mmCIF file of C-alpha atoms and ligand atoms in Angstrom:
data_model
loop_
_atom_site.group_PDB
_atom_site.id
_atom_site.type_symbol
_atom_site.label_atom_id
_atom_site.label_comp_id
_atom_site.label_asym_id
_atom_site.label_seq_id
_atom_site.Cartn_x
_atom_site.Cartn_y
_atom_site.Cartn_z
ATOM 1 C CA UNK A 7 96.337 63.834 92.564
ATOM 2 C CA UNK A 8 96.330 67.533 92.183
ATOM 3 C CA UNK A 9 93.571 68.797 94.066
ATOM 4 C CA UNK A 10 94.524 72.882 94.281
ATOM 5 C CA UNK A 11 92.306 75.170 91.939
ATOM 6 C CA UNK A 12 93.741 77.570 90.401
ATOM 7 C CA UNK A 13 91.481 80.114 91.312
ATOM 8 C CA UNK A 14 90.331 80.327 94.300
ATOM 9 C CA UNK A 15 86.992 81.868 95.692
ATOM 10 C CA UNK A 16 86.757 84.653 98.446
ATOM 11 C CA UNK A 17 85.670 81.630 101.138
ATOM 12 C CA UNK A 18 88.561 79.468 100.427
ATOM 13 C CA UNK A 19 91.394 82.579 100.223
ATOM 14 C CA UNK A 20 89.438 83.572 103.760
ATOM 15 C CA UNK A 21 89.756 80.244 104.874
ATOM 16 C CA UNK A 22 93.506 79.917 103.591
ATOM 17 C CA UNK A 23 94.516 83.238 104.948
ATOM 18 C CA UNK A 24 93.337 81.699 108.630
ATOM 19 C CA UNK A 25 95.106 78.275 107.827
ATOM 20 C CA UNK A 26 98.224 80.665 107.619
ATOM 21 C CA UNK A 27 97.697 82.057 110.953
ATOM 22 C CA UNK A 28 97.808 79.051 113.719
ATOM 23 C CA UNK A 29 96.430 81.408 116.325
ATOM 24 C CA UNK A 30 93.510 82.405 113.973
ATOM 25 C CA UNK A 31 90.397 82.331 115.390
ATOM 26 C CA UNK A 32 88.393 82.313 112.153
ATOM 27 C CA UNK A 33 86.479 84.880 113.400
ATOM 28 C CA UNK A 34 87.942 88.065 110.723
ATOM 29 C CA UNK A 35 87.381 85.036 108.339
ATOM 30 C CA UNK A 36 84.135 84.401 109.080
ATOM 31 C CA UNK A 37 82.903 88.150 109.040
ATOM 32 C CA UNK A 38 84.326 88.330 105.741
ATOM 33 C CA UNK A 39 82.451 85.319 104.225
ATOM 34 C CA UNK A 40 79.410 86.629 105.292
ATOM 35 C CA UNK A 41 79.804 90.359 104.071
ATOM 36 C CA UNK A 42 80.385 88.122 100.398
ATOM 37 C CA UNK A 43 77.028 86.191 101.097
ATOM 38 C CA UNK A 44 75.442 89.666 101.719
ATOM 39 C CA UNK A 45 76.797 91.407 98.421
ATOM 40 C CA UNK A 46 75.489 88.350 96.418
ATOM 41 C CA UNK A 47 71.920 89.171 97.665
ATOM 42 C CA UNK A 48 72.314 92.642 97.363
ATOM 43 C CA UNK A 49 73.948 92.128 93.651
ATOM 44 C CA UNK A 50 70.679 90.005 92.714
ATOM 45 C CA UNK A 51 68.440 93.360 93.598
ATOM 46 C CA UNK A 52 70.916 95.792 92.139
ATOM 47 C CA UNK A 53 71.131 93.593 89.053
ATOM 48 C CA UNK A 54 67.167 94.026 88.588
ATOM 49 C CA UNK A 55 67.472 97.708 88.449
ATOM 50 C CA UNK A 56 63.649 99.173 87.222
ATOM 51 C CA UNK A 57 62.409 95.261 86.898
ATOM 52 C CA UNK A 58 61.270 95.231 90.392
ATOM 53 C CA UNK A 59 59.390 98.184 92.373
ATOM 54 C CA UNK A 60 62.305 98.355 94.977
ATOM 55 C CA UNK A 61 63.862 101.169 93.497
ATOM 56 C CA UNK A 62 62.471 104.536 93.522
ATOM 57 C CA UNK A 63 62.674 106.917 96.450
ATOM 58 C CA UNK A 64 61.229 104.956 99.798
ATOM 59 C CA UNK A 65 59.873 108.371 100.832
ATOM 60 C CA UNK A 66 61.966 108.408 104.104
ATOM 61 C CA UNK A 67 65.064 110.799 104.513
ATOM 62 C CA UNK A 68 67.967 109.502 106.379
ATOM 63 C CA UNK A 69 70.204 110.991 109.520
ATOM 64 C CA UNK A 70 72.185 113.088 106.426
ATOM 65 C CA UNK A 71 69.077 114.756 105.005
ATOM 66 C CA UNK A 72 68.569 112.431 101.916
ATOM 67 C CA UNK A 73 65.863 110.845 100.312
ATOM 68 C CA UNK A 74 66.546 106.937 100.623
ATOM 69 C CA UNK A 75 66.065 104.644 97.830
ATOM 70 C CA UNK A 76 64.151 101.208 99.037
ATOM 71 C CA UNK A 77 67.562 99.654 97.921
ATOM 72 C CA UNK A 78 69.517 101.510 100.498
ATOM 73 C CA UNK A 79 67.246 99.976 102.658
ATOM 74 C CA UNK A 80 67.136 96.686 101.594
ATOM 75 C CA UNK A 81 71.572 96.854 101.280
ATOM 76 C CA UNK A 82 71.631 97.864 105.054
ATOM 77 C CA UNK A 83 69.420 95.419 106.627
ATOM 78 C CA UNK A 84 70.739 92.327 104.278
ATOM 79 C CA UNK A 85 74.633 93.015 105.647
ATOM 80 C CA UNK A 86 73.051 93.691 108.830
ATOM 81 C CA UNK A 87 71.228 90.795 109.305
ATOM 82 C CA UNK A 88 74.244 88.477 108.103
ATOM 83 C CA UNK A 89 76.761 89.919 110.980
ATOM 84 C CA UNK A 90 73.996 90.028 113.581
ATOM 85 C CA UNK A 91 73.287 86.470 112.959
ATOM 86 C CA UNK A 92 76.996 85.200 112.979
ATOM 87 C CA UNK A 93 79.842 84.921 115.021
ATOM 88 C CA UNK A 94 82.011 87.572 114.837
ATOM 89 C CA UNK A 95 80.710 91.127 115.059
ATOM 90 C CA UNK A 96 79.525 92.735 118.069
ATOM 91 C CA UNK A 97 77.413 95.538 116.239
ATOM 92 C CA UNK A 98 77.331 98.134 113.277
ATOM 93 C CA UNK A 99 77.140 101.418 112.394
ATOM 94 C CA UNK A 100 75.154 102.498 108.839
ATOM 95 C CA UNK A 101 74.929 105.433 106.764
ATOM 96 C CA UNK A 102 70.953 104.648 106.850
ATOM 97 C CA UNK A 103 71.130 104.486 110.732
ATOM 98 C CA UNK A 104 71.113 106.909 113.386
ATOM 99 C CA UNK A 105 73.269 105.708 115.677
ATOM 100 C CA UNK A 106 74.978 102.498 115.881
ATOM 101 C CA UNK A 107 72.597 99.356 116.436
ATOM 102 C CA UNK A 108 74.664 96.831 119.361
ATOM 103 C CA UNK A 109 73.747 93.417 118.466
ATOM 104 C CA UNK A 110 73.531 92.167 122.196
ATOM 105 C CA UNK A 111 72.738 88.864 122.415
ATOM 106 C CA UNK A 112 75.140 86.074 123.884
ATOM 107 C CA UNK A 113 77.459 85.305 121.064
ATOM 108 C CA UNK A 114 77.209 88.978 119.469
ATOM 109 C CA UNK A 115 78.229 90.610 123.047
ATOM 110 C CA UNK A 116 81.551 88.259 123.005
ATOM 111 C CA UNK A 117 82.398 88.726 119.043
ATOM 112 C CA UNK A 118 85.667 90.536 118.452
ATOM 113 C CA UNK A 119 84.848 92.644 115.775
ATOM 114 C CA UNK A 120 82.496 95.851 114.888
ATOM 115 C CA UNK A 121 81.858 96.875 111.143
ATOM 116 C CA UNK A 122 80.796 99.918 109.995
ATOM 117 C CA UNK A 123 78.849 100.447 106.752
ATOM 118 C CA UNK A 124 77.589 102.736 103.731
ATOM 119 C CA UNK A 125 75.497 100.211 102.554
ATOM 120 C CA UNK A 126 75.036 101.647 99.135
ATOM 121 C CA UNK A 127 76.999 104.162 98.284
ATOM 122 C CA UNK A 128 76.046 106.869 95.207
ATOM 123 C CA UNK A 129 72.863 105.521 95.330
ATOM 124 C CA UNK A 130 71.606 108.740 93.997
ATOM 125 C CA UNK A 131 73.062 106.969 90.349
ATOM 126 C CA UNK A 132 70.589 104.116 90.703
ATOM 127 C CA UNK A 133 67.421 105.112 88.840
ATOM 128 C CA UNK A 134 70.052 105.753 85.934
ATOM 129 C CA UNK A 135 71.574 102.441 85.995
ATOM 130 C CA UNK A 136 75.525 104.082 87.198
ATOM 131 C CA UNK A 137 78.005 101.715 89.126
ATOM 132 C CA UNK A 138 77.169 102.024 92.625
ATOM 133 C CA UNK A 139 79.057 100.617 95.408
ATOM 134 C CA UNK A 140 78.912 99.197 99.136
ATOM 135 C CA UNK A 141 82.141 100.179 101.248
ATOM 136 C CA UNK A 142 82.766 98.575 104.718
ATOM 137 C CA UNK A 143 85.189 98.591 108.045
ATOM 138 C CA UNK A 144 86.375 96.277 110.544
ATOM 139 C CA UNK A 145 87.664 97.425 113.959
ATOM 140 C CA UNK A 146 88.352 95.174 116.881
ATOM 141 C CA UNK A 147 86.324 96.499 119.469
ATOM 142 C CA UNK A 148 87.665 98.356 122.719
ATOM 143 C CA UNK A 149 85.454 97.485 125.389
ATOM 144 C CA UNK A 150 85.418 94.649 127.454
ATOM 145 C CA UNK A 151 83.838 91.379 125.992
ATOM 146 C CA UNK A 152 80.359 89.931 127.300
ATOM 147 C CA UNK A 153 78.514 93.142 127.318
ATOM 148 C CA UNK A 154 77.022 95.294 124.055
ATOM 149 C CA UNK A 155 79.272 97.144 122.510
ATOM 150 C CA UNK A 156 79.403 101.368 122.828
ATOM 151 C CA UNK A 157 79.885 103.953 120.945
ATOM 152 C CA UNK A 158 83.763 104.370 121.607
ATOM 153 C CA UNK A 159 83.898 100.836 119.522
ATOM 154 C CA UNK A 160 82.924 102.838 116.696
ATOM 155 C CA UNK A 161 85.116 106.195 117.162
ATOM 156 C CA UNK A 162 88.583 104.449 116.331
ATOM 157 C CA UNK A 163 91.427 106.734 113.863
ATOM 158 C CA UNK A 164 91.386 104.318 110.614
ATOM 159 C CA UNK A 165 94.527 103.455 111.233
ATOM 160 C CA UNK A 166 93.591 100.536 113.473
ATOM 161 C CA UNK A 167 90.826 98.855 110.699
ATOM 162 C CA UNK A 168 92.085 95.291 111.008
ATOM 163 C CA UNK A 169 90.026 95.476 107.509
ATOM 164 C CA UNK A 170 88.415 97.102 105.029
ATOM 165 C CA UNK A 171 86.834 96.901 101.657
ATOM 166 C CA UNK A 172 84.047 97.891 98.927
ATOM 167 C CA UNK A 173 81.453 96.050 96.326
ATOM 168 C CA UNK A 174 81.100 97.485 93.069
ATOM 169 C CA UNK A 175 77.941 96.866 91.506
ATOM 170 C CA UNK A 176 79.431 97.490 87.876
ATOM 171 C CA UNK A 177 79.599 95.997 84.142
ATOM 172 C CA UNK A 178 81.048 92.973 86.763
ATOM 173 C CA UNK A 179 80.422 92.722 90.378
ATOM 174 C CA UNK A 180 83.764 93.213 92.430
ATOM 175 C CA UNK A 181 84.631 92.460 95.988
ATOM 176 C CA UNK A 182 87.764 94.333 96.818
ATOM 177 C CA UNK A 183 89.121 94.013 100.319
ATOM 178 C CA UNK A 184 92.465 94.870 102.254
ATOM 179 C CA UNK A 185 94.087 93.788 105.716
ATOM 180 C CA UNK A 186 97.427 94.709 106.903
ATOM 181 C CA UNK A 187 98.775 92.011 104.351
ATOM 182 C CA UNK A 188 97.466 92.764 100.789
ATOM 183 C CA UNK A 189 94.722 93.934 98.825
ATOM 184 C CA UNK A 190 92.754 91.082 96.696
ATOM 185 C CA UNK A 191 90.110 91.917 94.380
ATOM 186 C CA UNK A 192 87.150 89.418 93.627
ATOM 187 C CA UNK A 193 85.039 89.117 91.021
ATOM 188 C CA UNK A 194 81.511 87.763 91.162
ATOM 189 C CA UNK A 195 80.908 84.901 88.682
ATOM 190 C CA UNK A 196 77.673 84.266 88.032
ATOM 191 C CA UNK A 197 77.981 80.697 86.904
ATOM 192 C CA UNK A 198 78.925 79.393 90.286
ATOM 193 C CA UNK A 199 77.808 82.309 92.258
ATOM 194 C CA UNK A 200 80.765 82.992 94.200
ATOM 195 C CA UNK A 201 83.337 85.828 94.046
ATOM 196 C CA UNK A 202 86.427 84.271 92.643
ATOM 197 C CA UNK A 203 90.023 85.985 92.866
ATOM 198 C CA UNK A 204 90.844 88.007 89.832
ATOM 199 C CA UNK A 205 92.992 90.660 91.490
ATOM 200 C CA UNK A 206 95.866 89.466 93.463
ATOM 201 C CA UNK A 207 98.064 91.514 95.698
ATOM 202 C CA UNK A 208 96.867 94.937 94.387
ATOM 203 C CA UNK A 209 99.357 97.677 94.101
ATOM 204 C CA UNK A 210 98.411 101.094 93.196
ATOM 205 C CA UNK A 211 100.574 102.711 90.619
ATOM 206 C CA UNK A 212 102.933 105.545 92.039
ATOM 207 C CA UNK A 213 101.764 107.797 89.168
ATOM 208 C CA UNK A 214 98.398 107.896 86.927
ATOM 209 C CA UNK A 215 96.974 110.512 84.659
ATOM 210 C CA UNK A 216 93.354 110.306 85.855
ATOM 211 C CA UNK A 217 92.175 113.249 88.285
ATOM 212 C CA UNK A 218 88.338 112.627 89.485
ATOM 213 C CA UNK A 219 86.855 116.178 91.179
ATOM 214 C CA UNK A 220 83.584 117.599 90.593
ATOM 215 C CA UNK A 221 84.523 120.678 88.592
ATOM 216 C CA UNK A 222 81.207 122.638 89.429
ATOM 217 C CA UNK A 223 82.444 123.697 92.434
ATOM 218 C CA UNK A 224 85.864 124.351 91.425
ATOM 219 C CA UNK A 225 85.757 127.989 92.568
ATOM 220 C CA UNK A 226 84.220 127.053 95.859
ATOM 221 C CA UNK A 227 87.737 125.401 96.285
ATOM 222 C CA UNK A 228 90.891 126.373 98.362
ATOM 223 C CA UNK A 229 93.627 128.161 96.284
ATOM 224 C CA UNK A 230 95.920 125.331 96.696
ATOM 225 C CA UNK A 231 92.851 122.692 95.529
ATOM 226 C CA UNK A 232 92.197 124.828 92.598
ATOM 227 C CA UNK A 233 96.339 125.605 91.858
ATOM 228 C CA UNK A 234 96.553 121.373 91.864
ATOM 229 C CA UNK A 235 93.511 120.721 89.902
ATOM 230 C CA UNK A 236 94.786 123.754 87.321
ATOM 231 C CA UNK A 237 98.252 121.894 87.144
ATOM 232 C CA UNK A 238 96.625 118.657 86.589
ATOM 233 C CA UNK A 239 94.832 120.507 83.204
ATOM 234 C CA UNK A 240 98.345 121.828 82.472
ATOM 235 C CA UNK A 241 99.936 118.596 81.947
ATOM 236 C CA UNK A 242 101.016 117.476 78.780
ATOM 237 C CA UNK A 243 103.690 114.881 77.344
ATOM 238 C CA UNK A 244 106.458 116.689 78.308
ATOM 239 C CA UNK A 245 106.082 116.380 82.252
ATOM 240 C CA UNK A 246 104.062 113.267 82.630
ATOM 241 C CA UNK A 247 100.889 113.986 80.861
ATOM 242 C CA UNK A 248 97.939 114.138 79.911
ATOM 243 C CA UNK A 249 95.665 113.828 82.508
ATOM 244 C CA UNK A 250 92.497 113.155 81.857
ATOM 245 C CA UNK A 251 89.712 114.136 84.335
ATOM 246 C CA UNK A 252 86.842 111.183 84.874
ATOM 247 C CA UNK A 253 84.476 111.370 87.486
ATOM 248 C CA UNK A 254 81.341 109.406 87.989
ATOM 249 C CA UNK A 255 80.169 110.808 90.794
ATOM 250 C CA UNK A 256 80.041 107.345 92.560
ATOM 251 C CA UNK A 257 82.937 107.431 94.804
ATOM 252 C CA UNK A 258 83.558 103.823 95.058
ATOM 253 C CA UNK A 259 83.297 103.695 91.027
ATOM 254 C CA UNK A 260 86.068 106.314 91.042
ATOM 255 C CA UNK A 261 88.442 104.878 93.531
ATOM 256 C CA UNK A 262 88.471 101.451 92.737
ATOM 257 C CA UNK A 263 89.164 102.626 88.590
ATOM 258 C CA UNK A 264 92.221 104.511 90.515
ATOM 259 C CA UNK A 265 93.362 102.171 92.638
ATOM 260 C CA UNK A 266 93.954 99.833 88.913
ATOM 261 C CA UNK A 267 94.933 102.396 86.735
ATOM 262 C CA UNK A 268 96.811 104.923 89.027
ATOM 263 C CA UNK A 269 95.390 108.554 89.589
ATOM 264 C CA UNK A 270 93.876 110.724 92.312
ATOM 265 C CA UNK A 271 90.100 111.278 93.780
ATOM 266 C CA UNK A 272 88.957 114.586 95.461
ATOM 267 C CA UNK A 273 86.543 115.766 97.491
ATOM 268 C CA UNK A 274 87.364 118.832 98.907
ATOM 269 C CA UNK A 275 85.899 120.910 101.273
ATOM 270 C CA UNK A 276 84.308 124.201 99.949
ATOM 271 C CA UNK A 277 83.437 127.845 100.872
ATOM 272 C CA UNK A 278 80.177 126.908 101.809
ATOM 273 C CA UNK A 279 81.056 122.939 103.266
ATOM 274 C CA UNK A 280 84.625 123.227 104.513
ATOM 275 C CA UNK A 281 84.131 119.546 105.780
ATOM 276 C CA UNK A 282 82.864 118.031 102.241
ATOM 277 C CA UNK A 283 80.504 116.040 101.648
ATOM 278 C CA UNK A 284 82.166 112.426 102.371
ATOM 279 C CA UNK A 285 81.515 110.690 105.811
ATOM 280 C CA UNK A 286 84.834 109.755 107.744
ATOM 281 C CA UNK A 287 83.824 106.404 109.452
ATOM 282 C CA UNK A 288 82.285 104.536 106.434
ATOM 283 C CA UNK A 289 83.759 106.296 103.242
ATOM 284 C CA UNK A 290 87.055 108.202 103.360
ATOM 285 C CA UNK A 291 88.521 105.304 105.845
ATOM 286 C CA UNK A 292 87.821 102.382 104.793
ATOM 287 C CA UNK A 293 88.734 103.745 101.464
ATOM 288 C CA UNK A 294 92.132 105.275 103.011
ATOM 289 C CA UNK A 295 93.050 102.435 104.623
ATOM 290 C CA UNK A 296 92.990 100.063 101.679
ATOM 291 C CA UNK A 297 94.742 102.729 99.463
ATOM 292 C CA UNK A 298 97.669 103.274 101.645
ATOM 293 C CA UNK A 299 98.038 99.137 101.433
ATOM 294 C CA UNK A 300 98.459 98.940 97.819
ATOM 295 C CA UNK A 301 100.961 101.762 98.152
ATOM 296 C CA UNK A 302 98.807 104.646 97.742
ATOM 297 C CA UNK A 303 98.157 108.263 100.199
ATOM 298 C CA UNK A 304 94.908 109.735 101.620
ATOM 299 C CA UNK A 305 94.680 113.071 103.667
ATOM 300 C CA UNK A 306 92.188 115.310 104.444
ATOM 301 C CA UNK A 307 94.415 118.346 102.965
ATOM 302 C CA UNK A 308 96.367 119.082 105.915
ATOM 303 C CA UNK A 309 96.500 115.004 107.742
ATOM 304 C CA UNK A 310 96.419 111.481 107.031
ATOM 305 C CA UNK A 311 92.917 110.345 106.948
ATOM 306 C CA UNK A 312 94.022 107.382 109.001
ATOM 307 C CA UNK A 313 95.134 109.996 111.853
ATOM 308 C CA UNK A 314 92.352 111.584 112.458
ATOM 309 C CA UNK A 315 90.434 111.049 115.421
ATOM 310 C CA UNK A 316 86.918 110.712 115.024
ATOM 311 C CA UNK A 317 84.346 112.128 117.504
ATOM 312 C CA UNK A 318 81.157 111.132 115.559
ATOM 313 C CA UNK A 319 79.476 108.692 114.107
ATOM 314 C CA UNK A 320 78.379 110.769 110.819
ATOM 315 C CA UNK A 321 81.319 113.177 110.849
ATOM 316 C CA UNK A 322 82.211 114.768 107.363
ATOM 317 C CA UNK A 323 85.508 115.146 106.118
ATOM 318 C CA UNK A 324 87.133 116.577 102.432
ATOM 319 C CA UNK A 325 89.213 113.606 101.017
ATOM 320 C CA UNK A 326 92.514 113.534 98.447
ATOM 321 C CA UNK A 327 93.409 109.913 97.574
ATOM 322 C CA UNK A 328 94.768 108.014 95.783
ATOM 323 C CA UNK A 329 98.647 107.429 93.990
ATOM 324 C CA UNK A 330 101.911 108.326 96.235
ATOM 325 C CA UNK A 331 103.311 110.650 93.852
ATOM 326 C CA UNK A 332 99.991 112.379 92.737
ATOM 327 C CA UNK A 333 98.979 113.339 96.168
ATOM 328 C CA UNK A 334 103.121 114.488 97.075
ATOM 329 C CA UNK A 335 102.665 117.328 93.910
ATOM 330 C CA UNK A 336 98.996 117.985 95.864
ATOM 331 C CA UNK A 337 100.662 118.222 98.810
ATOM 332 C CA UNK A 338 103.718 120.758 97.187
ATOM 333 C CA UNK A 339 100.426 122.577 96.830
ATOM 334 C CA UNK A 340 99.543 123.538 100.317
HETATM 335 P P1 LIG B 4 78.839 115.300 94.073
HETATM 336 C C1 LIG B 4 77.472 109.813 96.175
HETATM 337 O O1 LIG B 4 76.334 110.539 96.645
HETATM 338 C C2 LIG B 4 78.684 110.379 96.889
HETATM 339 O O2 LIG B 4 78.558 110.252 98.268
HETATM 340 C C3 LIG B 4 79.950 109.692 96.396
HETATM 341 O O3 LIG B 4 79.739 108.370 96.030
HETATM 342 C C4 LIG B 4 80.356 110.544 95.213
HETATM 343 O O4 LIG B 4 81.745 110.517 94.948
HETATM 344 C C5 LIG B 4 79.926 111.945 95.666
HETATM 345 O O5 LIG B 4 78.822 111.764 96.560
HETATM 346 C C6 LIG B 4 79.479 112.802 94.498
HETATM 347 O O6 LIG B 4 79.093 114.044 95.044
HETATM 348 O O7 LIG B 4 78.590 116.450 95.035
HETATM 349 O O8 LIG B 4 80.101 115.491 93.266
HETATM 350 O O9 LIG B 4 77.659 114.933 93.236
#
C-alpha cells in the first residue's frame, strides 16, 4: 500500500527534513511549524482587508517613526505569541518593538534558537489592498543556555542564519523559506488549510530582465547606482534585453517575483539617507541569505550583506539583490 503523498505540506517536509538528520533535535522543525500556524492566522486578517476595523492607522508610531497599522500589531504579537509559547526560541526581535523581548521562562531560557521579525512588511500598501509580506530569521543563540537571552543573540553577520524566510500575502499566500540545504516555496491552500509544497529546490536564474528601484529618487543616487540603473534602460535584444523595470514598493512582493523569474532589487542609499531605508536584521538578511541559496548575490554596494556585522538592532542598510550575473555588471559599476 502506497501511503506517500505526493505533495507534501510544510509540517510533514519539516518533519521529513528532521527524519533526515538522526541527530535532529526537532527543535528548527518545530519553530518552523509554528511560524506556518502564525501566517495562517495572520493570512485570515490580511485576507479581510477593509471587512473588519483592524486596519486603519492604530494611532501609535513605532521605534522607526511610522504610523502602525492595527495589523502590524496584530502580525507581531500572533508570531510572537506562537514562539514564546513553544519549544524552540529563546526570544525575538520586531520591527514593531523597541528592543528585543527575551522570553525567559524555563523552556524558553534553554531553546536553541532566536528569530527576528518584520512582522508585516510594506504595510503602508494595506489600505490599498497591495501584496504585503512577513520576512523572518533564525540564529542559534550565543550565550549560554538556562538564562534569557541578550542582545549579542540578536547582533549575528547573516551569514550564520541557520534559516530564513518570508510570507506573501498575495493573489495566493506563499511561505518561502531557506536553510543551508535548499529553498522550498509553499503555498497556502485554503481547502485544507495548510501550506503545501509548490516550489521545490528554488534556484534563482543567473540572468533576468526585471530591475525593481524606486526611480523618484534616482538622482539622489550614487553615480555608479544611477550608471547601472541607466544601463539597465539601455538594454535591448542585442545584449540581453529588455529589461523591464517593476516595482511594487513591497519589498518582499519584489524579491520573491525575482527570486522566480530572475532580476535584481535596489534600495540604495541616497544623498540625503546614505544608509537606505531597509533594516539589516529583519529585511536585507533574511532576504540575502535565502537569495545567495538559490544561487543568487546581495551586497550593500561595497560588501556582502551576509558580512556585515551588525551593531544594532534597527540598523539601516542600502540593499542590491538578487541574480549572480545582474549584480556582477552592478558591481563592474563601482
Ligand atoms: P519606497 C515598505 O515600506 C518598504 O519597507 C519595503 O517593503 C519596500 O520595498 C520599500 O519600503 C519601499 O520604499 O521609499 O520606495 O516607497
Amino acid at each position: 500500500m502506497n501511503v506517500d503523498h505526493k505533495v507534501q505540506t510544510l509540517d510533514e517536509f519539516t518533519i521529513q527534513q528532521m527524519r533526515d538528520f538522526p541527530h535532529a533535535t526537532g527543535e528548527l522543525s518545530s519553530l518552523l511549524r509554528d511560524i506556518g500556524l502564525a501566517a495562517k492566522r495572520v493570512n485570515v486578517e490580511v485576507n479581510k482587508a477593509g471587512l473588519v476595523d483592524i486596519l486603519g492607522d492604530a494611532g501609535t508610531v513605532n521605534v522607526q517613526g511610522e504610523d502602525v497599522k492595527k495589523l502590524d500589531i496584530y502580525a507581531n504579537n500572533q508570531f510572537m505569541g506562537v514562539l514564546k509559547h513553544g519549544i524552540s526560541c529563546g526570544g525575538i526581535a520586531s520591527e514593531e518593538l523597541d528592543d528585543f523581548f527575551p522570553f525567559d521562562d524555563p523552556v524558553s531560557n534553554n531553546s536553541k534558537y532566536v528569530c527576528l521579525f518584520d512582522p508585516l512588511d510594506g504595510s503602508g500598501n494595506i489600505d490599498t489592498n497591495v501584496s504585503i509580506g512577513t520576512i523572518f530569521s533564525v540564529y542559534r543563540r550565543v550565550t549560554p543556555k538556562g538564562a534569557p537571552v541578550q542582545e549579542i543573540d540578536f547582533l549575528q553577520p547573516g551569514r550564520d542564519q541557520v534559516a530564513a524566510g518570508y510570507i506573501v500575502y498575495g493573489s495566493s499566500t506563499m511561505l518561502v523559506y531557506a536553510t543551508r540545504r535548499g529553498v522550498n516555496g509553499f503555498t497556502l491552500d485554503p481547502s485544507i488549510g495548510e501550506f503545501t509544497m509548490s516550489h521545490p529546490t528554488i534556484r534563482t536564474p543567473e540572468f533576468g530582465r526585471i530591475y525593481s528601484v524606486n526611480h523618484g529618487n534616482f538622482f539622489q543616487y550614487e553615480e555608479p547606482v544611477k550608471r547601472y540603473i541607466t544601463n539597465c534602460q539601455k538594454k535591448d535584444k542585442t545584449n540581453g534585453g529588455p529589461y523591464t523595470q517593476r516595482y511594487i514598493g513591497s519589498m518582499v512582493a519584489d524579491v520573491h517575483r525575482n527570486l522566480i523569474k530572475g532580476g535584481i532589487f535596489m534600495y540604495p542609499g541616497t544623498l540625503e539617507k546614505p544608509k537606505g531605508k531597509l533594516r539589516l536584521l529583519y529585511e536585507c538578511n533574511p532576504c540575502a541569505f535565502i537569495l545567495e541559496v538559490a544561487g543568487g548575490k546581495a551586497t550593500d554596494g561595497k560588501q556582502r550583506i551576509l558580512d556585515v556585522q551588525p551593531t544594532e538592532l534597527h540598523q539601516r542598510s542600502p540593499l542590491f539583490i538578487g541574480s549572480k550575473g545582474m549584480m556582477e555588471e552592478l558591481e563592474g559599476c563601482f
